[in-house]
Amino acid sequence: MQNNLIFENIIKKKIPAQIIYQDEKVTAFKDINPKAPVHILIVPNFFIASSNDINKKNKSILGHMFYIAVDIAKQKKISKEGYRIIINCNKNGGQEINYLHMHLLGGKKLKSFS
Ligand code: 5GP
């Protein structure tokens, strides 16, 4: 399976995932290999390969993804302590799945970049 199809099939509920939120624009589900007590992926319901493919027409989806990520952080009660939102892009950014996704990570002190 092309790896972008994994997320397409999760959105369409053709393969199992712990979906915690879905609306007409985005789907949020638990990462299969969590790097923190809370590790949720937020994806658009339509295919965008990476952040390089954000354009004038589709850019509003990022605001909605961000809004939903913060809302989930509040629901999971990690917002006060803090969390991290990440989008990896391509090889050097560490993107493994070629389908734009936002990571929401929290529930523990995350390692600093510096
Ligand atoms: P990336 O490295 O592309 O930014 O992140 C991809 C993420 O997708 C990884 O954290 C990985 O654990 C997660 N992942 C890969 N395959 C699956 C899957 O089949 N189901 C779920 N829920 N997460 C997946």
Tab-separated table of N, CA and C and ligand atoms in Angstrom:
chain	number	residue	atom	x	y	z
A	1	MET	N	0.846	-1.196	0.000
A	1	MET	CA	0.000	0.000	0.000
A	1	MET	C	0.883	1.249	0.000
A	2	GLN	N	0.580	2.196	-0.916
A	2	GLN	CA	1.290	3.485	-0.867
A	2	GLN	C	1.025	4.096	0.495
A	3	ASN	N	2.033	4.691	1.115
A	3	ASN	CA	1.805	5.021	2.516
A	3	ASN	C	0.795	6.151	2.731
A	4	ASN	N	0.558	7.000	1.720
A	4	ASN	CA	-0.483	8.023	1.894
A	4	ASN	C	-1.883	7.396	1.972
A	5	LEU	N	-2.012	6.184	1.432
A	5	LEU	CA	-3.314	5.508	1.464
A	5	LEU	C	-3.691	5.065	2.872
A	6	ILE	N	-2.688	4.917	3.738
A	6	ILE	CA	-2.993	4.528	5.128
A	6	ILE	C	-3.940	5.565	5.740
A	7	PHE	N	-3.569	6.854	5.624
A	7	PHE	CA	-4.401	7.888	6.248
A	7	PHE	C	-5.734	8.023	5.499
A	8	GLU	N	-5.711	7.882	4.168
A	8	GLU	CA	-6.981	7.942	3.416
A	8	GLU	C	-7.933	6.853	3.905
A	9	ASN	N	-7.391	5.660	4.136
A	9	ASN	CA	-8.234	4.551	4.578
A	9	ASN	C	-8.688	4.701	6.026
A	10	ILE	N	-7.877	5.352	6.846
A	10	ILE	CA	-8.320	5.638	8.223
A	10	ILE	C	-9.495	6.617	8.183
A	11	ILE	N	-9.359	7.676	7.365
A	11	ILE	CA	-10.435	8.680	7.256
A	11	ILE	C	-11.735	8.014	6.807
A	12	LYS	N	-11.613	7.106	5.842
A	12	LYS	CA	-12.822	6.434	5.300
A	12	LYS	C	-13.253	5.244	6.149
A	13	LYS	N	-12.523	5.016	7.259
A	13	LYS	CA	-12.827	3.927	8.202
A	13	LYS	C	-12.733	2.554	7.540
A	14	LYS	N	-11.820	2.467	6.553
A	14	LYS	CA	-11.592	1.172	5.900
A	14	LYS	C	-10.529	0.379	6.637
A	15	ILE	N	-9.672	1.062	7.376
A	15	ILE	CA	-8.736	0.361	8.274
A	15	ILE	C	-8.900	0.947	9.669
A	16	PRO	N	-8.663	0.124	10.695
A	16	PRO	CA	-8.964	0.583	12.047
A	16	PRO	C	-7.989	1.643	12.563
A	17	ALA	N	-8.534	2.545	13.346
A	17	ALA	CA	-7.740	3.545	14.063
A	17	ALA	C	-8.629	4.076	15.176
A	18	GLN	N	-7.994	4.629	16.186
A	18	GLN	CA	-8.771	5.214	17.282
A	18	GLN	C	-9.082	6.660	16.911
A	19	ILE	N	-10.165	6.820	16.171
A	19	ILE	CA	-10.582	8.168	15.750
A	19	ILE	C	-11.208	8.863	16.950
A	20	ILE	N	-10.681	10.045	17.259
A	20	ILE	CA	-11.242	10.740	18.421
A	20	ILE	C	-12.083	11.951	18.016
A	21	TYR	N	-11.947	12.364	16.751
A	21	TYR	CA	-12.755	13.485	16.264
A	21	TYR	C	-12.824	13.412	14.747
A	22	GLN	N	-13.987	13.708	14.199
A	22	GLN	CA	-14.110	13.813	12.743
A	22	GLN	C	-15.227	14.783	12.411
A	23	ASP	N	-14.960	15.660	11.447
A	23	ASP	CA	-16.028	16.503	10.899
A	23	ASP	C	-15.897	16.460	9.383
A	24	GLU	N	-16.536	17.384	8.678
A	24	GLU	CA	-16.520	17.310	7.207
A	24	GLU	C	-15.160	17.700	6.622
A	25	LYS	N	-14.305	18.317	7.452
A	25	LYS	CA	-13.020	18.804	6.929
A	25	LYS	C	-11.808	18.011	7.402
A	26	VAL	N	-11.823	17.549	8.650
A	26	VAL	CA	-10.637	16.914	9.233
A	26	VAL	C	-10.987	15.662	10.026
A	27	THR	N	-9.962	14.834	10.234
A	27	THR	CA	-10.079	13.654	11.095
A	27	THR	C	-8.897	13.664	12.054
A	28	ALA	N	-9.158	13.316	13.310
A	28	ALA	CA	-8.092	13.226	14.318
A	28	ALA	C	-8.117	11.827	14.919
A	29	PHE	N	-6.946	11.212	15.004
A	29	PHE	CA	-6.871	9.843	15.534
A	29	PHE	C	-5.562	9.643	16.284
A	30	LYS	N	-5.557	8.637	17.168
A	30	LYS	CA	-4.355	8.356	17.969
A	30	LYS	C	-3.244	7.816	17.096
A	31	ASP	N	-2.039	8.291	17.331
A	31	ASP	CA	-0.877	7.752	16.624
A	31	ASP	C	-0.653	6.299	17.068
A	32	ILE	N	-0.330	5.448	16.106
A	32	ILE	CA	-0.148	4.020	16.394
A	32	ILE	C	1.098	3.757	17.243
A	33	ASN	N	2.047	4.676	17.184
A	33	ASN	CA	3.308	4.519	17.911
A	33	ASN	C	3.575	5.795	18.707
A	34	PRO	N	2.809	5.982	19.795
A	34	PRO	CA	2.835	7.283	20.475
A	34	PRO	C	4.183	7.632	21.091
A	35	LYS	N	4.582	8.880	20.912
A	35	LYS	CA	5.850	9.389	21.462
A	35	LYS	C	5.618	10.159	22.762
A	36	ALA	N	4.376	10.241	23.194
A	36	ALA	CA	4.013	10.952	24.425
A	36	ALA	C	2.671	10.386	24.888
A	37	PRO	N	2.300	10.625	26.169
A	37	PRO	CA	1.009	10.093	26.646
A	37	PRO	C	-0.176	10.519	25.771
A	38	VAL	N	-0.131	11.730	25.271
A	38	VAL	CA	-1.114	12.161	24.272
A	38	VAL	C	-0.371	12.364	22.957
A	39	HIS	N	-0.732	11.607	21.933
A	39	HIS	CA	-0.129	11.763	20.604
A	39	HIS	C	-1.231	11.523	19.582
A	40	ILE	N	-1.736	12.621	19.075
A	40	ILE	CA	-2.879	12.591	18.153
A	40	ILE	C	-2.428	13.170	16.812
A	41	LEU	N	-2.905	12.561	15.743
A	41	LEU	CA	-2.651	13.086	14.396
A	41	LEU	C	-3.931	13.738	13.884
A	42	ILE	N	-3.769	14.923	13.307
A	42	ILE	CA	-4.911	15.637	12.725
A	42	ILE	C	-4.635	15.760	11.229
A	43	VAL	N	-5.554	15.282	10.415
A	43	VAL	CA	-5.337	15.256	8.961
A	43	VAL	C	-6.535	15.877	8.245
A	44	PRO	N	-6.292	16.502	7.087
A	44	PRO	CA	-7.438	16.959	6.279
A	44	PRO	C	-8.149	15.756	5.667
A	45	ASN	N	-9.437	15.878	5.412
A	45	ASN	CA	-10.179	14.754	4.812
A	45	ASN	C	-9.945	14.630	3.308
A	46	PHE	N	-9.235	15.608	2.740
A	46	PHE	CA	-8.862	15.528	1.320
A	46	PHE	C	-7.345	15.520	1.232
A	47	PHE	N	-6.832	14.904	0.180
A	47	PHE	CA	-5.391	14.659	0.103
A	47	PHE	C	-4.564	15.926	-0.159
A	48	ILE	N	-3.596	16.138	0.729
A	48	ILE	CA	-2.526	17.126	0.520
A	48	ILE	C	-1.254	16.370	0.898
A	49	ALA	N	-0.257	16.337	0.033
A	49	ALA	CA	0.919	15.493	0.290
A	49	ALA	C	1.771	16.019	1.439
A	50	SER	N	2.053	17.309	1.434
A	50	SER	CA	2.910	17.869	2.488
A	50	SER	C	2.634	19.352	2.598
A	51	SER	N	3.300	19.999	3.554
A	51	SER	CA	3.105	21.448	3.708
A	51	SER	C	3.571	22.205	2.463
A	52	ASN	N	4.406	21.595	1.638
A	52	ASN	CA	4.803	22.233	0.371
A	52	ASN	C	3.627	22.393	-0.588
A	53	ASP	N	2.564	21.657	-0.339
A	53	ASP	CA	1.418	21.683	-1.246
A	53	ASP	C	0.273	22.556	-0.740
A	54	ILE	N	0.567	23.353	0.293
A	54	ILE	CA	-0.421	24.338	0.741
A	54	ILE	C	-0.437	25.484	-0.275
A	55	ASN	N	-1.619	25.876	-0.697
A	55	ASN	CA	-1.736	26.955	-1.679
A	55	ASN	C	-2.907	27.866	-1.305
A	56	LYS	N	-3.130	28.863	-2.146
A	56	LYS	CA	-4.184	29.858	-1.851
A	56	LYS	C	-5.542	29.198	-1.674
A	57	LYS	N	-5.770	28.148	-2.453
A	57	LYS	CA	-7.089	27.501	-2.456
A	57	LYS	C	-7.329	26.649	-1.202
A	58	ASN	N	-6.273	25.964	-0.716
A	58	ASN	CA	-6.504	25.005	0.379
A	58	ASN	C	-5.975	25.481	1.738
A	59	LYS	N	-5.385	26.701	1.783
A	59	LYS	CA	-4.677	27.119	3.007
A	59	LYS	C	-5.568	27.212	4.250
A	60	SER	N	-6.879	27.418	4.078
A	60	SER	CA	-7.752	27.580	5.250
A	60	SER	C	-7.831	26.290	6.073
A	61	ILE	N	-7.513	25.156	5.461
A	61	ILE	CA	-7.587	23.888	6.203
A	61	ILE	C	-6.610	23.881	7.380
A	62	LEU	N	-5.474	24.575	7.212
A	62	LEU	CA	-4.486	24.588	8.293
A	62	LEU	C	-5.033	25.262	9.548
A	63	GLY	N	-5.782	26.336	9.350
A	63	GLY	CA	-6.383	27.018	10.504
A	63	GLY	C	-7.349	26.101	11.221
A	64	HIS	N	-8.117	25.342	10.465
A	64	HIS	CA	-9.082	24.429	11.076
A	64	HIS	C	-8.355	23.287	11.790
A	65	MET	N	-7.318	22.742	11.156
A	65	MET	CA	-6.533	21.681	11.801
A	65	MET	C	-5.962	22.190	13.129
A	66	PHE	N	-5.443	23.398	13.108
A	66	PHE	CA	-4.834	23.981	14.313
A	66	PHE	C	-5.895	24.168	15.408
A	67	TYR	N	-7.041	24.688	14.996
A	67	TYR	CA	-8.135	24.931	15.933
A	67	TYR	C	-8.570	23.615	16.593
A	68	ILE	N	-8.688	22.566	15.782
A	68	ILE	CA	-9.115	21.262	16.319
A	68	ILE	C	-8.021	20.679	17.222
A	69	ALA	N	-6.762	20.840	16.851
A	69	ALA	CA	-5.662	20.337	17.688
A	69	ALA	C	-5.712	20.995	19.079
A	70	VAL	N	-5.913	22.302	19.107
A	70	VAL	CA	-5.971	23.014	20.400
A	70	VAL	C	-7.211	22.581	21.183
A	71	ASP	N	-8.308	22.396	20.491
A	71	ASP	CA	-9.532	21.949	21.156
A	71	ASP	C	-9.329	20.564	21.786
A	72	ILE	N	-8.665	19.680	21.062
A	72	ILE	CA	-8.386	18.340	21.605
A	72	ILE	C	-7.455	18.460	22.815
A	73	ALA	N	-6.458	19.333	22.725
A	73	ALA	CA	-5.539	19.541	23.859
A	73	ALA	C	-6.322	19.969	25.106
A	74	LYS	N	-7.303	20.823	24.906
A	74	LYS	CA	-8.131	21.264	26.048
A	74	LYS	C	-8.969	20.101	26.579
A	75	GLN	N	-9.566	19.343	25.659
A	75	GLN	CA	-10.385	18.182	26.073
A	75	GLN	C	-9.553	17.149	26.825
A	76	LYS	N	-8.316	16.957	26.376
A	76	LYS	CA	-7.420	15.980	27.011
A	76	LYS	C	-6.762	16.536	28.264
A	77	LYS	N	-7.060	17.792	28.568
A	77	LYS	CA	-6.562	18.478	29.770
A	77	LYS	C	-5.030	18.569	29.807
A	78	ILE	N	-4.459	18.817	28.644
A	78	ILE	CA	-3.001	19.022	28.588
A	78	ILE	C	-2.660	20.471	28.217
A	79	SER	N	-3.692	21.300	28.037
A	79	SER	CA	-3.425	22.645	27.510
A	79	SER	C	-2.731	23.547	28.526
A	80	LYS	N	-3.092	23.394	29.814
A	80	LYS	CA	-2.494	24.266	30.829
A	80	LYS	C	-1.003	23.964	30.996
A	81	GLU	N	-0.671	22.690	31.062
A	81	GLU	CA	0.739	22.280	31.210
A	81	GLU	C	1.517	22.529	29.916
A	82	GLY	N	0.825	22.440	28.812
A	82	GLY	CA	1.447	22.717	27.514
A	82	GLY	C	1.600	21.485	26.647
A	83	TYR	N	1.862	21.725	25.407
A	83	TYR	CA	1.911	20.658	24.397
A	83	TYR	C	2.718	21.161	23.214
A	84	ARG	N	2.888	20.285	22.234
A	84	ARG	CA	3.617	20.665	21.020
A	84	ARG	C	2.784	20.255	19.807
A	85	ILE	N	2.758	21.142	18.819
A	85	ILE	CA	2.100	20.842	17.541
A	85	ILE	C	3.180	20.875	16.471
A	86	ILE	N	3.282	19.779	15.715
A	86	ILE	CA	4.380	19.644	14.744
A	86	ILE	C	3.812	19.232	13.381
A	87	ILE	N	4.391	19.798	12.325
A	87	ILE	CA	4.169	19.270	10.973
A	87	ILE	C	5.546	18.969	10.386
A	88	ASN	N	5.812	17.712	10.117
A	88	ASN	CA	7.078	17.331	9.481
A	88	ASN	C	6.919	17.441	7.963
A	89	CYS	N	7.987	17.880	7.291
A	89	CYS	CA	7.926	17.984	5.824
A	89	CYS	C	9.110	17.278	5.174
A	90	ASN	N	8.762	16.264	4.393
A	90	ASN	CA	9.735	15.559	3.537
A	90	ASN	C	10.907	14.957	4.334
A	91	LYS	N	11.929	14.578	3.619
A	91	LYS	CA	13.013	13.755	4.182
A	91	LYS	C	13.697	14.426	5.380
A	92	ASN	N	14.160	15.647	5.180
A	92	ASN	CA	14.911	16.290	6.262
A	92	ASN	C	14.033	16.666	7.453
A	93	GLY	N	12.743	16.853	7.184
A	93	GLY	CA	11.820	17.175	8.275
A	93	GLY	C	11.312	15.945	8.998
A	94	GLY	N	11.642	14.772	8.477
A	94	GLY	CA	11.234	13.526	9.144
A	94	GLY	C	9.828	13.087	8.811
A	95	GLN	N	9.308	13.496	7.641
A	95	GLN	CA	7.962	13.063	7.240
A	95	GLN	C	8.026	11.654	6.657
A	96	GLU	N	7.323	10.720	7.317
A	96	GLU	CA	7.316	9.325	6.845
A	96	GLU	C	6.077	9.027	6.016
A	97	ILE	N	4.962	9.633	6.395
A	97	ILE	CA	3.707	9.394	5.680
A	97	ILE	C	3.440	10.595	4.761
A	98	ASN	N	3.298	10.300	3.478
A	98	ASN	CA	3.143	11.365	2.481
A	98	ASN	C	1.690	11.821	2.377
A	99	TYR	N	1.207	12.323	3.497
A	99	TYR	CA	-0.148	12.869	3.589
A	99	TYR	C	-0.067	13.897	4.708
A	100	LEU	N	-0.329	15.147	4.387
A	100	LEU	CA	-0.163	16.223	5.385
A	100	LEU	C	-0.846	15.862	6.708
A	101	HIS	N	-0.109	15.973	7.793
A	101	HIS	CA	-0.694	15.705	9.107
A	101	HIS	C	-0.007	16.546	10.160
A	102	MET	N	-0.784	16.863	11.184
A	102	MET	CA	-0.298	17.633	12.316
A	102	MET	C	-0.201	16.682	13.490
A	103	HIS	N	0.925	16.702	14.208
A	103	HIS	CA	1.052	15.918	15.439
A	103	HIS	C	0.687	16.823	16.611
A	104	LEU	N	-0.154	16.329	17.508
A	104	LEU	CA	-0.385	16.983	18.802
A	104	LEU	C	0.228	16.074	19.855
A	105	LEU	N	1.230	16.599	20.567
A	105	LEU	CA	1.963	15.800	21.560
A	105	LEU	C	1.906	16.492	22.920
A	106	GLY	N	1.647	15.722	23.957
A	106	GLY	CA	1.628	16.312	25.290
A	106	GLY	C	1.431	15.256	26.358
A	107	GLY	N	1.225	15.746	27.584
A	107	GLY	CA	1.033	14.837	28.710
A	107	GLY	C	2.321	14.504	29.424
A	108	LYS	N	3.445	15.041	28.952
A	108	LYS	CA	4.727	14.931	29.651
A	108	LYS	C	5.604	16.094	29.184
A	109	LYS	N	6.703	16.321	29.891
A	109	LYS	CA	7.652	17.352	29.464
A	109	LYS	C	8.381	16.854	28.241
A	110	LEU	N	8.237	17.548	27.146
A	110	LEU	CA	8.874	17.132	25.891
A	110	LEU	C	10.289	17.686	25.813
A	111	LYS	N	11.138	16.942	25.132
A	111	LYS	CA	12.542	17.369	24.992
A	111	LYS	C	12.615	18.678	24.217
A	112	SER	N	13.494	19.543	24.696
A	112	SER	CA	13.687	20.831	24.019
A	112	SER	C	14.488	20.615	22.739
A	113	PHE	N	14.283	21.462	21.739
A	113	PHE	CA	15.066	21.403	20.510
A	113	PHE	C	16.478	21.974	20.725
A	114	SER	N	16.583	22.875	21.714
A	114	SER	CA	17.876	23.582	21.865
A	114	SER	C	18.766	22.891	22.888
B	1	5GP	P1	5.564	11.556	10.207
B	1	5GP	O1	6.891	10.983	10.582
B	1	5GP	O2	5.186	11.254	8.772
B	1	5GP	O3	5.439	13.022	10.542
B	1	5GP	O4	4.513	10.848	11.137
B	1	5GP	C1	3.773	9.739	10.749
B	1	5GP	C2	3.117	9.195	11.981
B	1	5GP	O5	2.101	8.300	11.576
B	1	5GP	C3	4.072	8.424	12.897
B	1	5GP	O6	4.092	9.040	14.185
B	1	5GP	C4	3.492	7.012	12.921
B	1	5GP	O7	3.590	6.387	14.182
B	1	5GP	C5	2.045	7.239	12.497
B	1	5GP	N1	1.461	6.100	11.795
B	1	5GP	C6	2.020	5.385	10.780
B	1	5GP	N2	1.186	4.431	10.366
B	1	5GP	C7	0.061	4.530	11.125
B	1	5GP	C8	-1.158	3.784	11.161
B	1	5GP	O8	-1.414	2.851	10.408
B	1	5GP	N3	-2.083	4.185	12.084
B	1	5GP	C9	-1.870	5.231	12.937
B	1	5GP	N4	-2.837	5.518	13.800
B	1	5GP	N5	-0.724	5.943	12.924
B	1	5GP	C10	0.227	5.603	12.029
